[in-house]
Structures are given as C-alpha cells and as structure tokens.
C-alpha cells in the first residue's frame, strides 16, 4: 500500500519524530532534521563512478599521512597568517604512537553536465576526513523514504545507505584487534551544546547494542583536565580510550582554553586509535586539496591510473598568486568573481567567500593573509525541483544536491586491511544559497533512486 500524496508530509513528520530524525534548533528546542520529501533520481553509472573513487581517496589519505614532511612543506607557509594551522602543525608528533589507523571520511561531489560530451561528471567539492557527520541521520532518512514509497517506482529503485553500520563494524574490528581489555571504551570528543547530538548518539547506541562497546562523551577541555597517559594508554574516567573519535576539534573555537589544547596533545601522544589523528586532519585541509590537483604532486602518492581517475573529478584550485596564462588567479577572481569560491583553512560551513564578496575581501587582505586562502573554480551543479521540509513546512524549490560518499579505511603498519565505500549522504539545498548546511537549516537530507 502506498501513502497518498496528500498524506505524505504528515506521514514523513510522524516517521521522523518516531525514529529520531531530530536535532536542537538555534533556540535549543527539539525539531526534526530538514529533509526532502521526494528522493532524487540518479543514473546508475553516475553513482558507480563516485563509488569507484572512494577506495582511491582512502588510499591517497593513507599515503599522505605517512609523509609529514609533505604536510609541513605545504602548510608551514600558511602558519604565520593562520594561527589555527600553526597550532595543528605544532601538535604533529615525530613518533607514530599507534600502528593502527582508522579513517572515516566523506567525499562530497556535485553532479555536473559536460556540454561537449553530453554526459554527467561528478565534481569533487571536498574531502572530510574529520568529523564527517550524518552517519546516523542519512541512514534514518533513507529508511523514512523506504517507508514512504514502499513498493512504487521510487521505493523499488531506492538506493539503500547504511553508513553508521559500516563505521560501527570497522570500529569494532579496530577495537578488538588492539584492545582486548575490560576497561576499554570509545572516547567521543564533542563540543558542548552540540545541536546535532542525536546523529552522534546513533553511532554510540549502535556500538553498544551490537558490539558491546561503551562510549564516553567528553569535551577536549575535560580530557585536558582529567586525562592521563599510563604505559602509553590514554586513561579517562578510569577507562582506557581504545579509540578516540572526534566530533570536535576542527575549528579554532574548540581550542579556546589551554586545557583543550593540552587534551588534544595528550590524545595525540597516547596510543589510542584516533579518528582522525593530526596528520589525517591536516591532509583534509583545503590547502592540501589544492596542492593535490597538480598531477605531478598527486602522482607522488598514487599510480597513474588511479591518479587520472581523481584528476577527472577535480576542478581547478589555485593559490592566489599562481599564474594562469596572462593573469594571476587573484586577478581572474577580481574580474569574474562569480566563477570562483574563495576558501580559508576552515571546516564546518559558513567560512567561504562567494561572488562579489571575493573582490571586497581580497582588497582588505595582506599578501601574507592571502597565502592562507585557496581559490576554487565554482562548480555549476545540475538543478532539480525538490520539496524541502523545514520546521514542519514543505516548500517546492529549485535545488542542487551535494552527494557525499562515505569511506572507511583500516590500516596497520601502513598495510591496508579494509578499504571500502560505506554508503552515501545527499544534502539538497535551494539554488538561492551559496552554502548548504543541514544544521544551519538551509539544506535537507535526501535519498537517491535509480532511473531505470
Ligand atoms: P566546509 O568545510 O565548510 O564544509 P566546503 O568546501 O564543503 O567547506 O564548502 C561548503 C559548501 O559551499 C559546500 O557544501 C557547497 O555547497 C559550497 N561550495 C564549496 N565549494 C564549492 C564550489 N567549488 N562550487 C560550488 N559550491 C561550492
Ligand atoms: Mg563541506
């Protein structure tokens, strides 16, 4: 039986609240996570293209994080203009305290249309090897769409996604390989007053219910004040943190106290398995993304064929003083700002500069400050109409969708043990907004179905 179109909104809202598709809004009241009522149609080939890239991106990360000199070489020049980069670089440890690395990342793409060859091409927005969110919520919204569309055309062709399950499975694997101890737990580093807490709790409950792994939630500040290293292990609240999973620590606001800085260093120096460690976090910076778009640099880390596959989905990313034909990248950005996005070394949304604001910002920056930014060609995604539900109201809007593929990679002594794609996330936003942001209330979570 299918739900009548007139009942779809109320059925979706009932499902969302019953299954914890919720967050705190800015007034710290509970509300549902914004979502899309009608899933997005996609070609099977376009999706398979993105899936094929996930293990390559994982491999790239694993190779980069072994090369601290590479990270320091490209990031140190930014440190004088960007105290956050300076702080993170100062946390790099000479010695690797844990041979096991677990990466949980998400690679975000827009689908574009190549007018010459008349085919779709995914273009990468960025990789997030740090605190890649919505593991739980993407799975729940996907199940909501399964419920809403049952066995009709959309329901039958819906693409299932279960990233939180894949993440939990790999966390369990890493946990049991290295920490067969009754006191062991997973330490989740969180921000105080997290509004997206239920997404994090979803992973926590899955780990406990399915794998018997206990999670401790702490801020970095609390770790700095109470954590200890004994025989290499990180001890918090009389437990050993076998794995430390960061959902904080990607913005300077997470390091306002000395205790939080001490906490982060303590974690890095201990043998806890860090998701991510500092090298992985640095490998995910926009500056490193920019550097890797140069084929000769990418080829240092990947063989020819996989490198060529990544090059196909990259758009141009430049240093501002880079020469592009007759002009510098900066001059081009001043002339045609609508073609670019100006990005600082920040994560978490709301930091980028678009359109006419680019010229204005550049005029106010010193040359040193400019070094801490990269200039990215603006991607022109395919648009479509979607019914966006925010704060219980549905509205049809012309939208674009950012498709993220989660990747999980487990390695030991630099040997890769697991390297897999872990499902998808779709964030759909109105074409009116430069930036998305599900938490900010501009984008809704969505699902995909195959066009047959
Ligand atoms: P953050 O680390 O803050 O998530 P992103 O690089 O993902 O930074 O940019 C935030 C958002 O801005 C993206 O989700 C996307 O909607 C938009 N955006 C970023 N880069 C581009 C680009 N090159 N072209 C078009 N939109 C972009
Ligand atoms: Mg992003």
XYZ file of C-alpha atoms and ligand atoms in Angstrom:
480
model
C 0.000 0.000 0.000
C 1.306 3.452 -0.872
C 0.764 6.640 1.080
C -1.454 9.168 -0.692
C 0.430 12.304 -1.805
C -1.765 14.485 0.421
C -0.693 12.423 3.451
C 2.998 12.375 2.626
C 4.099 15.340 4.760
C 2.337 14.283 7.943
C 3.404 10.655 7.470
C 7.017 11.804 6.999
C 6.944 14.021 10.095
C 5.448 11.228 12.227
C 8.153 8.894 10.983
C 10.903 11.472 11.593
C 9.933 12.078 15.225
C 9.265 8.381 15.905
C 12.714 7.417 14.592
C 14.827 10.235 15.993
C 15.431 12.255 12.832
C 15.847 15.225 15.125
C 18.189 17.995 16.275
C 18.146 21.048 18.510
C 17.361 24.272 16.670
C 19.027 27.626 17.360
C 16.635 28.241 20.254
C 17.727 24.858 21.641
C 14.297 23.347 21.050
C 13.848 19.905 19.547
C 12.820 19.831 15.930
C 13.141 17.426 13.010
C 16.210 17.488 10.764
C 15.319 19.252 7.499
C 14.602 16.667 4.801
C 13.330 16.305 1.251
C 10.013 14.621 0.585
C 10.734 13.398 -2.928
C 14.026 11.486 -3.381
C 16.383 12.429 -6.188
C 16.705 10.414 -9.376
C 20.230 9.442 -10.414
C 21.856 7.387 -13.174
C 23.324 4.109 -12.042
C 26.544 4.909 -13.919
C 26.967 8.294 -12.185
C 26.652 6.694 -8.770
C 29.001 3.847 -9.647
C 31.545 6.399 -10.808
C 31.561 8.030 -7.368
C 31.658 4.674 -5.540
C 34.702 3.604 -7.524
C 36.590 6.677 -6.316
C 36.146 6.037 -2.583
C 38.894 3.419 -2.140
C 41.249 5.579 -4.202
C 40.675 8.576 -1.941
C 41.208 6.309 1.101
C 44.483 5.079 -0.324
C 45.572 8.621 -1.072
C 44.952 9.620 2.541
C 46.850 6.615 3.891
C 49.865 7.547 1.766
C 49.786 11.247 2.613
C 49.588 10.787 6.373
C 52.863 8.892 6.334
C 54.584 11.890 4.770
C 54.804 14.529 7.490
C 57.440 16.437 5.522
C 54.955 16.888 2.679
C 52.306 18.232 5.043
C 54.774 20.564 6.765
C 56.246 21.787 3.483
C 52.877 22.920 2.127
C 51.215 24.058 5.341
C 54.038 25.805 7.223
C 53.995 28.877 4.934
C 50.341 29.426 5.979
C 51.077 29.295 9.684
C 52.118 32.935 10.052
C 48.744 34.077 8.700
C 46.650 31.338 10.280
C 47.196 30.604 13.983
C 44.921 27.545 13.788
C 47.152 25.879 11.195
C 50.138 26.856 13.320
C 48.527 25.185 16.341
C 47.686 21.995 14.464
C 51.199 21.763 12.994
C 52.677 22.147 16.474
C 50.674 19.068 17.514
C 52.271 16.783 14.905
C 54.194 14.054 16.723
C 57.530 12.783 15.440
C 56.781 9.264 16.518
C 53.699 7.303 15.435
C 52.290 6.039 18.733
C 49.746 3.708 17.137
C 50.386 1.429 14.132
C 46.643 1.114 13.505
C 44.897 3.893 11.599
C 41.173 4.066 11.112
C 39.829 6.652 8.714
C 36.136 7.504 8.469
C 35.802 10.101 5.751
C 33.282 11.540 3.352
C 33.910 12.846 -0.109
C 31.413 15.410 -1.372
C 30.503 15.871 -5.023
C 28.164 17.842 -7.222
C 26.933 16.267 -10.444
C 27.588 18.478 -13.442
C 26.827 18.181 -17.144
C 29.610 18.199 -19.681
C 28.074 20.060 -22.668
C 30.677 18.813 -25.134
C 30.390 15.084 -24.478
C 26.770 15.272 -23.314
C 27.410 13.283 -20.177
C 27.286 13.841 -16.413
C 30.501 14.254 -14.439
C 30.782 14.311 -10.659
C 32.992 17.155 -9.444
C 34.563 16.981 -6.003
C 33.736 19.752 -3.522
C 35.978 18.474 -0.739
C 37.045 15.501 1.326
C 36.179 15.378 5.038
C 38.466 13.019 6.942
C 37.455 14.791 10.168
C 34.087 14.533 11.924
C 32.172 13.578 8.769
C 28.636 13.988 10.051
C 25.186 12.485 9.380
C 26.308 8.864 9.529
C 23.177 8.082 11.502
C 20.760 10.589 10.036
C 21.426 9.688 6.401
C 20.570 6.077 7.261
C 17.376 7.093 9.088
C 16.187 9.426 6.329
C 16.844 6.646 3.834
C 14.635 4.311 5.877
C 11.977 7.028 6.027
C 11.947 7.180 2.234
C 11.698 3.363 2.079
C 8.642 3.603 4.319
C 7.052 6.497 2.413
C 7.471 4.999 -1.045
C 7.054 1.296 -0.281
C 6.888 -0.671 -3.499
C 6.149 2.006 -6.040
C 8.644 3.080 -8.704
C 10.696 5.198 -6.311
C 10.531 2.713 -3.431
C 11.612 -0.237 -5.564
C 14.569 1.637 -7.016
C 15.676 3.426 -3.872
C 19.394 3.237 -3.191
C 19.924 1.965 0.309
C 22.578 3.504 2.523
C 23.799 2.412 5.963
C 26.995 4.335 6.756
C 26.655 4.146 10.528
C 26.589 0.359 10.312
C 29.772 0.264 8.255
C 31.513 2.722 10.592
C 30.481 0.697 13.659
C 31.660 -2.564 12.084
C 35.108 -1.144 11.375
C 35.372 0.494 14.787
C 34.599 -2.920 16.303
C 37.288 -4.526 14.160
C 39.943 -1.985 15.180
C 38.822 -2.182 18.806
C 39.055 -5.948 19.089
C 42.318 -6.263 17.243
C 44.080 -3.915 19.610
C 42.251 -3.577 22.877
C 41.078 -6.838 24.423
C 40.685 -5.199 27.813
C 37.640 -4.922 30.022
C 38.345 -1.239 30.773
C 38.494 -0.263 27.093
C 35.946 2.150 25.653
C 35.438 4.535 22.752
C 36.042 8.159 23.666
C 33.905 10.558 21.648
C 35.238 14.116 21.669
C 32.307 16.504 21.462
C 31.503 20.188 21.558
C 29.486 21.489 24.493
C 25.862 22.227 23.461
C 26.035 20.150 20.271
C 22.793 20.623 18.333
C 23.355 17.579 16.123
C 23.879 15.309 19.145
C 21.398 12.619 18.047
C 23.492 11.862 14.982
C 26.420 11.130 17.319
C 24.283 9.200 19.778
C 23.144 6.938 16.938
C 26.703 5.653 16.480
C 27.116 5.333 20.238
C 23.976 3.184 20.635
C 24.846 1.042 17.613
C 28.286 0.326 19.099
C 26.816 -0.623 22.453
C 23.825 -2.632 21.279
C 25.535 -4.531 18.505
C 29.140 -4.774 19.633
C 29.102 -4.168 23.399
C 31.426 -1.173 23.020
C 30.871 1.539 25.613
C 31.204 5.215 24.597
C 32.343 8.046 26.850
C 31.427 11.546 25.665
C 33.862 14.267 26.720
C 34.949 17.702 25.578
C 38.604 18.251 24.791
C 38.749 20.546 27.795
C 37.620 17.715 30.097
C 40.233 15.374 28.623
C 42.892 18.034 29.229
C 41.823 18.415 32.841
C 41.353 14.786 33.804
C 43.064 12.553 31.220
C 46.337 10.707 31.860
C 48.740 8.577 29.844
C 49.839 5.367 31.571
C 52.029 2.831 29.782
C 51.145 4.608 26.571
C 47.376 4.200 27.031
C 45.001 7.123 27.338
C 43.040 6.891 30.608
C 39.821 8.836 31.108
C 37.358 8.289 33.960
C 39.016 5.000 34.933
C 38.721 3.664 31.419
C 41.198 3.167 28.596
C 40.225 5.045 25.454
C 40.888 2.332 22.864
C 39.595 4.610 20.127
C 39.117 8.370 20.178
C 36.538 9.576 17.697
C 36.488 13.329 17.121
C 33.273 15.244 16.570
C 35.068 18.384 17.742
C 38.493 19.862 17.148
C 38.066 21.061 13.570
C 37.628 24.740 14.405
C 39.670 27.243 16.445
C 36.600 27.684 18.675
C 37.281 24.197 20.033
C 40.681 25.353 21.331
C 39.868 28.427 23.386
C 41.321 27.092 26.643
C 44.805 25.766 27.400
C 43.136 22.623 28.806
C 41.537 21.844 25.431
C 44.914 22.215 23.696
C 46.525 20.013 26.369
C 43.706 17.487 25.893
C 44.262 17.286 22.141
C 48.021 16.823 22.574
C 47.504 14.163 25.240
C 45.278 12.192 22.866
C 47.772 12.510 20.024
C 50.678 11.351 22.197
C 48.828 8.319 23.518
C 48.317 5.004 21.765
C 44.550 5.480 21.381
C 43.406 4.929 17.779
C 42.500 8.414 16.589
C 39.706 9.110 14.109
C 41.377 11.232 12.838
C 44.937 11.787 14.034
C 46.578 15.156 13.351
C 48.233 14.108 10.041
C 44.856 12.918 8.717
C 43.206 16.143 9.827
C 45.922 18.158 8.055
C 45.579 16.010 4.926
C 41.951 17.163 4.772
C 42.751 20.879 4.684
C 41.740 22.924 1.684
C 45.401 23.794 1.058
C 46.342 20.125 0.664
C 43.297 19.623 -1.569
C 44.600 22.469 -3.752
C 48.130 21.057 -3.930
C 46.837 17.610 -4.917
C 45.105 18.986 -8.010
C 48.596 19.317 -9.540
C 49.086 15.981 -11.381
C 52.813 15.811 -10.656
C 52.133 16.048 -6.914
C 49.211 13.626 -6.952
C 51.405 11.106 -8.768
C 53.803 11.048 -5.802
C 51.073 9.249 -3.869
C 49.136 7.299 -6.500
C 49.884 5.272 -9.581
C 48.986 6.691 -12.984
C 45.565 5.121 -13.451
C 44.004 5.950 -10.069
C 45.555 9.438 -10.197
C 43.938 10.022 -13.604
C 40.565 8.954 -12.179
C 40.817 11.570 -9.455
C 42.009 14.277 -11.863
C 38.814 13.796 -13.869
C 36.636 14.861 -10.930
C 38.794 17.739 -9.698
C 38.038 21.327 -10.660
C 40.777 23.943 -10.784
C 42.014 25.060 -7.366
C 44.728 27.695 -7.154
C 46.966 29.747 -4.934
C 46.050 33.399 -5.314
C 49.441 34.397 -6.689
C 49.549 31.472 -9.112
C 49.981 32.389 -12.737
C 47.180 31.219 -15.067
C 48.135 32.284 -18.565
C 48.299 36.069 -18.784
C 46.794 36.647 -15.357
C 47.254 35.607 -11.771
C 44.469 33.626 -10.111
C 43.771 36.674 -7.966
C 43.300 38.934 -10.998
C 40.875 36.443 -12.515
C 38.944 36.272 -9.257
C 38.690 40.083 -9.183
C 37.487 40.153 -12.803
C 34.968 37.291 -12.712
C 34.270 36.524 -9.044
C 31.070 34.622 -9.874
C 33.247 31.852 -11.327
C 35.089 31.169 -8.050
C 34.834 30.341 -4.371
C 37.463 31.747 -2.003
C 38.217 29.389 0.879
C 40.171 29.728 4.125
C 41.544 26.730 6.049
C 38.333 26.090 7.949
C 35.742 23.323 8.214
C 32.149 23.142 9.276
C 30.380 25.521 6.913
C 29.877 29.269 6.716
C 33.521 30.223 6.127
C 33.779 30.503 2.348
C 33.508 33.687 0.310
C 31.435 33.913 -2.887
C 30.699 36.273 -5.764
C 31.184 39.988 -5.275
C 32.343 39.473 -1.695
C 35.510 37.871 -3.085
C 36.800 41.113 -4.568
C 35.939 43.043 -1.425
C 37.712 40.530 0.827
C 40.815 40.361 -1.356
C 41.159 44.143 -1.280
C 41.349 44.033 2.504
C 43.915 41.228 2.779
C 47.684 41.499 3.062
C 49.828 39.205 0.906
C 50.597 37.072 3.943
C 46.893 36.676 4.709
C 46.182 35.708 1.109
C 48.509 32.714 1.452
C 46.059 31.112 3.878
C 43.294 31.065 1.234
C 42.769 28.990 -1.883
C 40.711 29.914 -4.922
C 38.432 27.191 -6.273
C 36.522 27.214 -9.536
C 32.837 27.366 -8.817
C 31.048 24.129 -9.707
C 27.790 24.518 -11.641
C 25.665 21.578 -10.473
C 22.639 20.158 -12.263
C 19.497 21.552 -10.665
C 16.123 19.934 -9.989
C 12.900 20.667 -8.149
C 12.548 19.294 -4.632
C 10.037 19.539 -1.837
C 12.034 20.744 1.154
C 10.636 20.264 4.652
C 11.962 22.708 7.260
C 10.275 23.231 10.648
C 7.228 21.182 9.525
C 6.581 23.194 6.361
C 7.037 21.732 2.875
C 8.043 24.033 0.049
C 8.829 23.216 -3.592
C 12.126 24.821 -4.580
C 14.638 24.716 -7.392
C 17.563 22.915 -5.779
C 21.014 21.423 -6.177
C 22.237 18.310 -4.393
C 25.625 17.568 -2.903
C 26.270 13.841 -2.862
C 28.729 12.548 -0.285
C 30.240 9.056 -0.373
C 31.477 7.791 2.966
C 34.705 5.827 3.021
C 36.222 3.688 5.732
C 39.818 2.551 5.743
C 41.638 0.484 8.325
C 45.386 0.046 8.122
C 48.087 -1.436 10.306
C 51.819 -0.766 9.950
C 50.885 1.008 6.701
C 49.282 -2.140 5.305
C 45.649 -1.652 4.293
C 43.313 -4.196 5.928
C 39.908 -2.778 4.963
C 39.230 -0.150 2.329
C 35.614 0.342 1.426
C 32.842 2.636 0.361
C 30.379 2.995 3.226
C 27.256 4.453 1.670
C 26.052 7.933 0.844
C 24.634 11.187 2.114
C 22.656 13.644 -0.006
C 22.180 17.238 1.074
C 19.771 19.181 -1.098
C 19.633 22.979 -0.944
C 17.844 25.770 -2.751
C 19.824 27.254 -5.663
C 19.487 30.612 -3.879
C 22.031 29.634 -1.221
C 25.758 29.600 -1.869
C 26.347 27.251 1.042
C 24.282 24.336 2.268
C 24.224 23.424 5.912
C 21.650 20.970 7.226
C 22.334 22.103 10.784
C 22.088 25.743 9.727
C 18.669 24.947 8.234
C 19.465 25.646 4.560
C 19.678 22.108 3.255
C 17.652 18.955 3.711
C 18.728 15.321 3.830
C 17.662 13.310 0.843
C 17.859 9.835 -0.708
C 18.569 8.647 -4.242
C 16.752 6.281 -6.533
C 17.915 4.783 -9.795
C 16.429 5.845 -13.031
C 15.531 2.648 -14.856
P 33.186 23.194 4.624
O 34.462 22.598 5.110
O 32.818 24.426 5.344
O 32.088 22.180 4.515
P 33.132 23.194 1.705
O 34.326 23.297 0.858
O 32.442 21.889 1.745
O 33.551 23.696 3.158
O 32.096 24.317 1.255
C 30.849 24.494 1.890
C 29.731 24.498 0.884
O 29.938 25.512 -0.102
C 29.601 23.209 0.100
O 28.815 22.291 0.814
C 28.963 23.694 -1.205
O 27.564 23.811 -1.051
C 29.554 25.063 -1.378
N 30.764 25.001 -2.239
C 32.026 24.767 -1.826
N 32.884 24.751 -2.858
C 32.157 24.958 -3.955
C 32.476 25.065 -5.352
N 33.713 24.948 -5.806
N 31.456 25.306 -6.198
C 30.183 25.427 -5.772
N 29.827 25.362 -4.472
C 30.798 25.128 -3.566
Mg 31.858 20.634 3.194
